[in-house]
Amino acid sequence: MKKLIFFDIDGTIITENEPKRIIPESLPKTLQLLKQNGHLCFINTGRAYAEIEEAIRNLPFDGYVCGCGTYISYHVDTLFSKTFPAEFGSQLIRDMNEHHLEWLLEGIENVYYSSSPYQTRIGNFKQEHKLLIPDAYHEVSPEDAKNLIFDKFCICLKPDSDFEGFYQKYKDTLTFIDRKHGFYEVTPQGCSKASGIHFLEEYFHIPHQDTIAIGDSTNDLPMLEYASYSIAMGNSAKELFPVVDYVTDTVINDGVYKAMQHLDLI
């Protein structure tokens, strides 16, 4: 039976927190074998499409669920896209600045950073994006940050941040994904990695029992809990282990390849 298989990026198909990020040699072969056997392989990531570097785009995936379900594509076709309206996005930026939150805005074509110095871990992302996605990377002054096109965003808390005030204003409109240590991914309500799976189930008319998801971090929980069969990488956040059906090896030790072998899909 054809399976619909979803893969996180960081910590799942590529290493993270290392000087040189590595895609294991087994991964392209694994994807090719899965496709030869009739299965569909999709990236399912918190990253917006603009944040996917060339090395990952060159892998033989069938398509992408990006920005926690805000953008879905199949080969060259865009199947679904949800972007914040310009006026609402501008209000979000004003409120983030007023509540002293550091931010990163993520979209299909561009990512935006404040030109002000960063005090939080978003500053590390800023330096990484300058190198990995220079064509999509933009800096804007807080005063000029308006009418920007973005699908989701990240915030990080400083000592003077008023997160509670911002959260209370938008809790009924946005979904806040707590990535710990004062870092949040924020999406429109109704969009998630799980909603991306549901959309593609219906699009391809694939039964829910034929969906598989593999990931490693807390923002993967919606897709791991939703998919019929869930897999955690050996290097996963501890919160995933009680939730999933199977724990495979680490990225560098060919965890994806071993998981697909375990399921007799390759």
mmCIF file of C-alpha atoms in Angstrom:
data_model
loop_
_atom_site.group_PDB
_atom_site.id
_atom_site.type_symbol
_atom_site.label_atom_id
_atom_site.label_comp_id
_atom_site.label_asym_id
_atom_site.label_seq_id
_atom_site.Cartn_x
_atom_site.Cartn_y
_atom_site.Cartn_z
ATOM 1 C CA MET A 1 0.000 0.000 0.000
ATOM 2 C CA LYS A 2 1.182 3.504 -0.854
ATOM 3 C CA LYS A 3 2.368 5.400 2.217
ATOM 4 C CA LEU A 4 2.431 9.148 2.772
ATOM 5 C CA ILE A 5 5.636 9.831 4.719
ATOM 6 C CA PHE A 6 6.574 13.109 6.417
ATOM 7 C CA PHE A 7 10.082 14.139 7.472
ATOM 8 C CA ASP A 8 11.200 16.945 9.745
ATOM 9 C CA ILE A 9 14.446 18.687 8.717
ATOM 10 C CA ASP A 10 16.720 19.740 11.591
ATOM 11 C CA GLY A 11 17.795 16.792 13.683
ATOM 12 C CA THR A 12 15.984 14.354 11.380
ATOM 13 C CA ILE A 13 17.471 14.526 7.884
ATOM 14 C CA ILE A 14 20.336 16.887 8.691
ATOM 15 C CA THR A 15 22.461 17.312 11.793
ATOM 16 C CA GLU A 16 22.220 20.465 13.881
ATOM 17 C CA ASN A 17 24.294 22.173 16.557
ATOM 18 C CA GLU A 18 27.491 21.260 14.708
ATOM 19 C CA PRO A 19 29.990 23.486 12.865
ATOM 20 C CA LYS A 20 29.186 21.649 9.619
ATOM 21 C CA ARG A 21 25.631 20.421 9.120
ATOM 22 C CA ILE A 22 25.620 16.947 7.581
ATOM 23 C CA ILE A 23 23.027 15.103 5.507
ATOM 24 C CA PRO A 24 23.830 11.379 5.892
ATOM 25 C CA GLU A 25 24.851 9.631 2.673
ATOM 26 C CA SER A 26 22.096 7.077 3.213
ATOM 27 C CA LEU A 27 19.302 9.649 2.965
ATOM 28 C CA PRO A 28 19.089 10.250 -0.834
ATOM 29 C CA LYS A 29 19.244 6.489 -1.403
ATOM 30 C CA THR A 30 16.469 5.965 1.167
ATOM 31 C CA LEU A 31 14.219 8.515 -0.534
ATOM 32 C CA GLN A 32 14.842 7.054 -3.977
ATOM 33 C CA LEU A 33 13.992 3.559 -2.750
ATOM 34 C CA LEU A 34 10.821 4.772 -1.049
ATOM 35 C CA LYS A 35 9.673 6.493 -4.230
ATOM 36 C CA GLN A 36 10.546 3.474 -6.369
ATOM 37 C CA ASN A 37 8.299 1.456 -4.067
ATOM 38 C CA GLY A 38 5.409 3.850 -4.701
ATOM 39 C CA HIS A 39 5.489 5.945 -1.538
ATOM 40 C CA LEU A 40 5.181 9.740 -1.338
ATOM 41 C CA CYS A 41 7.848 11.625 0.648
ATOM 42 C CA PHE A 42 7.253 15.131 1.987
ATOM 43 C CA ILE A 43 9.260 17.514 4.103
ATOM 44 C CA ASN A 44 7.112 18.672 7.055
ATOM 45 C CA THR A 45 8.901 21.506 8.801
ATOM 46 C CA GLY A 46 8.489 24.551 10.969
ATOM 47 C CA ARG A 47 10.738 26.396 8.555
ATOM 48 C CA ALA A 48 9.101 28.601 5.967
ATOM 49 C CA TYR A 49 9.904 27.685 2.371
ATOM 50 C CA ALA A 50 12.413 30.551 2.071
ATOM 51 C CA GLU A 51 14.454 28.981 4.882
ATOM 52 C CA ILE A 52 15.097 25.704 3.087
ATOM 53 C CA GLU A 53 18.648 25.804 1.756
ATOM 54 C CA GLU A 54 19.725 24.436 -1.593
ATOM 55 C CA ALA A 55 21.236 21.233 -0.176
ATOM 56 C CA ILE A 56 17.824 20.174 1.111
ATOM 57 C CA ARG A 57 15.905 21.356 -1.969
ATOM 58 C CA ASN A 58 18.174 19.125 -4.054
ATOM 59 C CA LEU A 59 17.006 16.012 -2.204
ATOM 60 C CA PRO A 60 14.378 13.933 -4.062
ATOM 61 C CA PHE A 61 11.314 14.846 -2.012
ATOM 62 C CA ASP A 62 7.893 14.960 -3.661
ATOM 63 C CA GLY A 63 6.975 18.198 -1.941
ATOM 64 C CA TYR A 64 6.922 20.364 1.162
ATOM 65 C CA VAL A 65 4.752 21.228 4.112
ATOM 66 C CA CYS A 66 6.415 24.409 5.385
ATOM 67 C CA GLY A 67 5.888 26.976 8.096
ATOM 68 C CA CYS A 68 3.945 24.546 10.309
ATOM 69 C CA GLY A 69 1.328 23.911 7.649
ATOM 70 C CA THR A 70 1.067 27.444 6.216
ATOM 71 C CA TYR A 71 2.466 26.385 2.816
ATOM 72 C CA ILE A 72 2.071 23.082 0.961
ATOM 73 C CA SER A 73 3.549 22.172 -2.423
ATOM 74 C CA TYR A 74 3.732 19.091 -4.620
ATOM 75 C CA HIS A 75 6.583 19.129 -7.143
ATOM 76 C CA VAL A 76 6.261 22.585 -8.788
ATOM 77 C CA ASP A 77 2.635 23.186 -7.767
ATOM 78 C CA THR A 78 1.521 25.214 -4.747
ATOM 79 C CA LEU A 79 -1.456 23.412 -3.215
ATOM 80 C CA PHE A 80 -2.072 25.636 -0.185
ATOM 81 C CA SER A 81 -0.749 28.937 1.115
ATOM 82 C CA LYS A 82 -1.797 31.060 4.083
ATOM 83 C CA THR A 83 -0.043 34.396 4.564
ATOM 84 C CA PHE A 84 -0.797 37.074 7.154
ATOM 85 C CA PRO A 85 -2.685 39.999 5.572
ATOM 86 C CA ALA A 86 -0.363 43.009 5.277
ATOM 87 C CA GLU A 87 -2.301 45.203 7.711
ATOM 88 C CA PHE A 88 -2.512 42.458 10.333
ATOM 89 C CA GLY A 89 1.188 41.623 9.866
ATOM 90 C CA SER A 90 2.133 45.261 10.375
ATOM 91 C CA GLN A 91 0.102 45.346 13.593
ATOM 92 C CA LEU A 92 1.854 42.198 14.803
ATOM 93 C CA ILE A 93 5.260 43.777 14.248
ATOM 94 C CA ARG A 94 4.234 46.983 16.060
ATOM 95 C CA ASP A 95 2.983 44.951 19.004
ATOM 96 C CA MET A 96 6.102 42.782 19.123
ATOM 97 C CA ASN A 97 8.230 45.913 19.261
ATOM 98 C CA GLU A 98 6.010 47.523 21.897
ATOM 99 C CA HIS A 99 6.172 44.366 24.039
ATOM 100 C CA HIS A 100 9.977 44.197 23.662
ATOM 101 C CA LEU A 101 9.999 40.853 21.862
ATOM 102 C CA GLU A 102 12.786 39.910 19.480
ATOM 103 C CA TRP A 103 11.408 38.546 16.222
ATOM 104 C CA LEU A 104 12.078 36.722 12.985
ATOM 105 C CA LEU A 105 9.482 36.872 10.184
ATOM 106 C CA GLU A 106 9.317 33.885 7.835
ATOM 107 C CA GLY A 107 7.693 33.609 4.411
ATOM 108 C CA ILE A 108 7.691 31.724 1.133
ATOM 109 C CA GLU A 109 10.248 33.992 -0.540
ATOM 110 C CA ASN A 110 11.839 36.063 2.238
ATOM 111 C CA VAL A 111 12.888 36.115 5.870
ATOM 112 C CA TYR A 112 13.088 39.383 7.783
ATOM 113 C CA TYR A 113 15.185 40.377 10.766
ATOM 114 C CA SER A 114 15.328 43.602 12.703
ATOM 115 C CA SER A 115 18.404 45.741 12.076
ATOM 116 C CA SER A 116 18.618 46.321 15.840
ATOM 117 C CA PRO A 117 21.144 44.173 17.761
ATOM 118 C CA TYR A 118 19.756 40.880 19.044
ATOM 119 C CA GLN A 119 20.214 39.705 22.629
ATOM 120 C CA THR A 120 18.590 36.274 22.242
ATOM 121 C CA ARG A 121 19.141 33.087 20.255
ATOM 122 C CA ILE A 122 17.381 34.634 17.247
ATOM 123 C CA GLY A 123 20.667 36.463 16.721
ATOM 124 C CA ASN A 124 22.254 33.061 16.034
ATOM 125 C CA PHE A 125 19.598 32.298 13.412
ATOM 126 C CA LYS A 126 20.317 35.680 11.849
ATOM 127 C CA GLN A 127 23.979 34.852 11.347
ATOM 128 C CA GLU A 128 23.109 31.401 9.990
ATOM 129 C CA HIS A 129 20.573 32.726 7.511
ATOM 130 C CA LYS A 130 23.017 35.314 6.195
ATOM 131 C CA LEU A 131 25.192 32.425 5.053
ATOM 132 C CA LEU A 132 22.630 29.750 4.123
ATOM 133 C CA ILE A 133 19.925 31.762 2.353
ATOM 134 C CA PRO A 134 21.488 35.103 1.326
ATOM 135 C CA ASP A 135 18.953 35.747 -1.438
ATOM 136 C CA ALA A 136 16.005 35.452 0.960
ATOM 137 C CA TYR A 137 17.631 37.260 3.902
ATOM 138 C CA HIS A 138 16.593 40.871 4.695
ATOM 139 C CA GLU A 139 17.173 43.315 7.538
ATOM 140 C CA VAL A 140 14.685 46.078 8.286
ATOM 141 C CA SER A 141 14.655 48.789 10.915
ATOM 142 C CA PRO A 142 11.871 48.423 13.497
ATOM 143 C CA GLU A 143 10.378 51.701 12.255
ATOM 144 C CA ASP A 144 10.218 50.505 8.633
ATOM 145 C CA ALA A 145 8.984 46.974 9.385
ATOM 146 C CA LYS A 146 5.517 47.174 7.876
ATOM 147 C CA ASN A 147 3.632 45.706 4.909
ATOM 148 C CA LEU A 148 6.008 42.726 4.924
ATOM 149 C CA ILE A 149 4.810 39.403 3.559
ATOM 150 C CA PHE A 150 5.204 36.500 5.997
ATOM 151 C CA ASP A 151 3.407 33.286 6.940
ATOM 152 C CA LYS A 152 4.651 32.657 10.484
ATOM 153 C CA PHE A 153 7.163 34.143 12.886
ATOM 154 C CA CYS A 154 9.373 33.398 15.851
ATOM 155 C CA ILE A 155 9.777 35.422 19.016
ATOM 156 C CA CYS A 156 12.279 35.232 21.840
ATOM 157 C CA LEU A 157 12.053 36.846 25.248
ATOM 158 C CA LYS A 158 14.458 39.382 26.709
ATOM 159 C CA PRO A 159 14.543 40.346 30.406
ATOM 160 C CA ASP A 160 12.229 43.321 29.701
ATOM 161 C CA SER A 161 9.811 41.445 27.406
ATOM 162 C CA ASP A 162 6.081 41.524 28.131
ATOM 163 C CA PHE A 163 5.208 38.157 26.624
ATOM 164 C CA GLU A 164 2.020 37.782 28.642
ATOM 165 C CA GLY A 165 0.589 41.018 27.269
ATOM 166 C CA PHE A 166 1.308 39.985 23.685
ATOM 167 C CA TYR A 167 0.005 36.469 24.268
ATOM 168 C CA GLN A 168 -3.266 37.649 25.807
ATOM 169 C CA LYS A 169 -3.920 39.942 22.841
ATOM 170 C CA TYR A 170 -3.372 37.225 20.224
ATOM 171 C CA LYS A 171 -4.115 33.910 21.958
ATOM 172 C CA ASP A 172 -7.449 33.559 20.141
ATOM 173 C CA THR A 173 -5.940 34.303 16.722
ATOM 174 C CA LEU A 174 -2.510 32.682 16.787
ATOM 175 C CA THR A 175 -0.991 29.389 17.920
ATOM 176 C CA PHE A 176 2.088 29.712 20.151
ATOM 177 C CA ILE A 177 4.466 26.744 20.016
ATOM 178 C CA ASP A 178 6.700 26.764 23.095
ATOM 179 C CA ARG A 179 10.194 25.689 22.034
ATOM 180 C CA LYS A 180 11.491 26.295 25.585
ATOM 181 C CA HIS A 181 13.933 28.846 27.028
ATOM 182 C CA GLY A 182 11.703 31.781 26.064
ATOM 183 C CA PHE A 183 11.542 30.878 22.374
ATOM 184 C CA TYR A 184 8.217 30.501 20.528
ATOM 185 C CA GLU A 185 7.142 29.696 16.995
ATOM 186 C CA VAL A 186 3.878 31.454 16.149
ATOM 187 C CA THR A 187 1.424 30.488 13.391
ATOM 188 C CA PRO A 188 -2.117 31.352 12.310
ATOM 189 C CA GLN A 189 -4.617 29.242 14.209
ATOM 190 C CA GLY A 190 -5.632 26.170 12.253
ATOM 191 C CA CYS A 191 -2.205 25.681 10.695
ATOM 192 C CA SER A 192 0.133 23.027 12.012
ATOM 193 C CA LYS A 193 2.268 20.144 10.874
ATOM 194 C CA ALA A 194 -0.796 17.983 11.527
ATOM 195 C CA SER A 195 -3.068 20.118 9.335
ATOM 196 C CA GLY A 196 -0.529 19.686 6.528
ATOM 197 C CA ILE A 197 -0.790 15.895 6.798
ATOM 198 C CA HIS A 198 -4.584 16.041 6.819
ATOM 199 C CA PHE A 199 -4.617 18.238 3.704
ATOM 200 C CA LEU A 200 -2.414 15.839 1.751
ATOM 201 C CA GLU A 201 -4.362 12.776 2.919
ATOM 202 C CA GLU A 202 -7.427 14.289 1.316
ATOM 203 C CA TYR A 203 -5.583 15.587 -1.753
ATOM 204 C CA PHE A 204 -4.105 12.179 -2.620
ATOM 205 C CA HIS A 205 -7.054 10.140 -1.232
ATOM 206 C CA ILE A 206 -4.669 8.187 0.982
ATOM 207 C CA PRO A 207 -6.224 6.574 4.078
ATOM 208 C CA HIS A 208 -5.097 7.936 7.422
ATOM 209 C CA GLN A 209 -3.701 4.538 8.423
ATOM 210 C CA ASP A 210 -1.119 4.905 5.643
ATOM 211 C CA THR A 211 0.480 8.076 7.057
ATOM 212 C CA ILE A 212 3.901 8.048 8.736
ATOM 213 C CA ALA A 213 5.793 10.909 10.406
ATOM 214 C CA ILE A 214 9.366 11.099 11.656
ATOM 215 C CA GLY A 215 10.852 13.929 13.714
ATOM 216 C CA ASP A 216 12.940 14.927 16.701
ATOM 217 C CA SER A 217 11.708 18.097 18.403
ATOM 218 C CA THR A 218 8.717 19.426 20.335
ATOM 219 C CA ASN A 219 7.312 21.290 17.346
ATOM 220 C CA ASP A 220 7.007 17.864 15.670
ATOM 221 C CA LEU A 221 4.520 16.688 18.302
ATOM 222 C CA PRO A 222 1.395 17.711 16.331
ATOM 223 C CA MET A 223 2.439 15.645 13.309
ATOM 224 C CA LEU A 224 3.714 12.731 15.398
ATOM 225 C CA GLU A 225 0.488 12.607 17.403
ATOM 226 C CA TYR A 226 -1.651 12.933 14.274
ATOM 227 C CA ALA A 227 0.080 10.483 11.929
ATOM 228 C CA SER A 228 -1.028 6.870 12.049
ATOM 229 C CA TYR A 229 2.551 5.718 12.724
ATOM 230 C CA SER A 230 5.136 7.948 14.384
ATOM 231 C CA ILE A 231 8.913 7.703 14.667
ATOM 232 C CA ALA A 232 11.324 9.661 16.870
ATOM 233 C CA MET A 233 14.987 10.050 16.069
ATOM 234 C CA GLY A 234 17.451 8.751 18.634
ATOM 235 C CA ASN A 235 18.582 12.332 19.232
ATOM 236 C CA SER A 236 15.026 13.568 19.920
ATOM 237 C CA ALA A 237 13.755 15.787 22.706
ATOM 238 C CA LYS A 238 12.726 13.552 25.605
ATOM 239 C CA GLU A 239 9.085 14.681 25.348
ATOM 240 C CA LEU A 240 8.708 12.682 22.118
ATOM 241 C CA PHE A 241 9.624 9.234 23.395
ATOM 242 C CA PRO A 242 6.357 8.487 25.286
ATOM 243 C CA VAL A 243 4.306 9.643 22.278
ATOM 244 C CA VAL A 244 5.785 7.759 19.325
ATOM 245 C CA ASP A 245 5.385 4.205 18.064
ATOM 246 C CA TYR A 246 9.077 3.638 17.378
ATOM 247 C CA VAL A 247 12.456 5.193 18.228
ATOM 248 C CA THR A 248 15.167 4.904 15.594
ATOM 249 C CA ASP A 249 18.859 5.824 15.597
ATOM 250 C CA THR A 250 20.366 9.315 15.360
ATOM 251 C CA VAL A 251 20.694 11.362 12.165
ATOM 252 C CA ILE A 252 24.380 10.675 11.727
ATOM 253 C CA ASN A 253 23.862 6.964 12.359
ATOM 254 C CA ASP A 254 21.350 6.635 9.494
ATOM 255 C CA GLY A 255 18.237 6.815 11.654
ATOM 256 C CA VAL A 256 15.873 7.491 8.746
ATOM 257 C CA TYR A 257 17.246 4.598 6.693
ATOM 258 C CA LYS A 258 16.971 2.224 9.662
ATOM 259 C CA ALA A 259 13.404 3.320 10.400
ATOM 260 C CA MET A 260 12.273 2.691 6.832
ATOM 261 C CA GLN A 261 13.942 -0.720 6.904
ATOM 262 C CA HIS A 262 12.204 -1.482 10.196
ATOM 263 C CA LEU A 263 8.861 -0.796 8.513
ATOM 264 C CA ASP A 264 9.801 -2.937 5.479
ATOM 265 C CA LEU A 265 9.258 0.044 3.176
ATOM 266 C CA ILE A 266 12.670 -0.331 1.532
#
